Amino acid sequence: MPVPLARAALIAGAVWIGGAAALVTSAEIDRRLHPLEYPLPYEMEGPADPAPSPDENSFGPVMPAPDEEPAI
């Protein structure tokens, strides 16, 4: 009795793994055939933020030091 149960468990496991692999492969094929409909995850984030100009930083305009005169 244990041999048929073990064989059934192995077959069920193989079928489950094969089904999971087929789903992954199917999704990969769809992504490669229709790249605009299925963008890569890092392409979905949008463009990177541009670098701040020398006169600004991430907190706003750069203020002159107290002992400097403002450049106009």
Short mmCIF file of C-alpha atoms in Angstrom, two decimals:
data_model
loop_
_atom_site.label_atom_id
_atom_site.label_comp_id
_atom_site.label_asym_id
_atom_site.label_seq_id
_atom_site.Cartn_x
_atom_site.Cartn_y
_atom_site.Cartn_z
CA MET A 1 0.00 0.00 0.00
CA PRO A 2 2.75 2.60 0.69
CA VAL A 3 4.25 2.25 -2.80
CA PRO A 4 1.10 3.32 -4.72
CA LEU A 5 0.61 6.25 -2.32
CA ALA A 6 4.21 7.39 -2.77
CA ARG A 7 3.92 7.00 -6.53
CA ALA A 8 0.70 9.04 -6.56
CA ALA A 9 2.38 11.75 -4.48
CA LEU A 10 5.33 11.89 -6.87
CA ILE A 11 3.04 12.07 -9.89
CA ALA A 12 0.93 14.79 -8.27
CA GLY A 13 4.06 16.77 -7.43
CA ALA A 14 5.42 16.43 -10.95
CA VAL A 15 2.10 17.52 -12.44
CA TRP A 16 1.97 20.54 -10.10
CA ILE A 17 5.54 21.58 -10.95
CA GLY A 18 4.88 21.08 -14.66
CA GLY A 19 1.73 23.18 -14.47
CA ALA A 20 3.55 25.98 -12.65
CA ALA A 21 6.35 25.90 -15.23
CA ALA A 22 3.80 26.05 -18.05
CA LEU A 23 2.16 29.13 -16.51
CA VAL A 24 5.49 30.89 -16.11
CA THR A 25 6.55 29.96 -19.63
CA SER A 26 3.20 31.11 -21.03
CA ALA A 27 3.52 34.49 -19.30
CA GLU A 28 7.09 34.86 -20.57
CA ILE A 29 6.02 34.05 -24.13
CA ASP A 30 3.19 36.60 -23.93
CA ARG A 31 5.58 39.23 -22.59
CA ARG A 32 8.04 38.62 -25.43
CA LEU A 33 5.35 38.63 -28.14
CA HIS A 34 3.64 41.79 -26.84
CA PRO A 35 6.38 43.85 -25.15
CA LEU A 36 4.34 47.07 -24.99
CA GLU A 37 1.48 45.37 -23.16
CA TYR A 38 3.74 43.66 -20.64
CA PRO A 39 6.63 46.03 -19.76
CA LEU A 40 9.41 44.85 -17.50
CA PRO A 41 8.90 45.78 -13.84
CA TYR A 42 11.70 48.35 -13.81
CA GLU A 43 10.23 50.00 -16.94
CA MET A 44 6.94 50.59 -15.12
CA GLU A 45 8.48 52.88 -12.52
CA GLY A 46 8.82 55.83 -14.87
CA PRO A 47 11.81 58.02 -15.62
CA ALA A 48 14.34 58.80 -12.95
CA ASP A 49 14.23 62.23 -11.34
CA PRO A 50 16.50 64.72 -13.08
CA ALA A 51 19.52 65.95 -11.19
CA PRO A 52 18.96 69.27 -9.42
CA SER A 53 20.55 72.36 -10.90
CA PRO A 54 23.60 73.85 -9.14
CA ASP A 55 21.36 76.63 -7.79
CA GLU A 56 18.90 74.19 -6.21
CA ASN A 57 19.01 71.10 -4.09
CA SER A 58 16.28 68.72 -2.98
CA PHE A 59 15.09 71.21 -0.33
CA GLY A 60 14.74 74.21 -2.67
CA PRO A 61 16.99 77.09 -3.72
CA VAL A 62 20.45 77.22 -2.22
CA MET A 63 20.78 80.20 0.09
CA PRO A 64 24.09 82.09 0.29
CA ALA A 65 26.17 81.73 3.42
CA PRO A 66 25.58 84.52 5.99
CA ASP A 67 28.99 86.09 5.34
CA GLU A 68 28.53 86.12 1.54
CA GLU A 69 26.69 88.71 -0.45
CA PRO A 70 23.86 87.36 -2.58
CA ALA A 71 24.82 86.99 -6.23
CA ILE A 72 22.35 88.87 -8.38
#
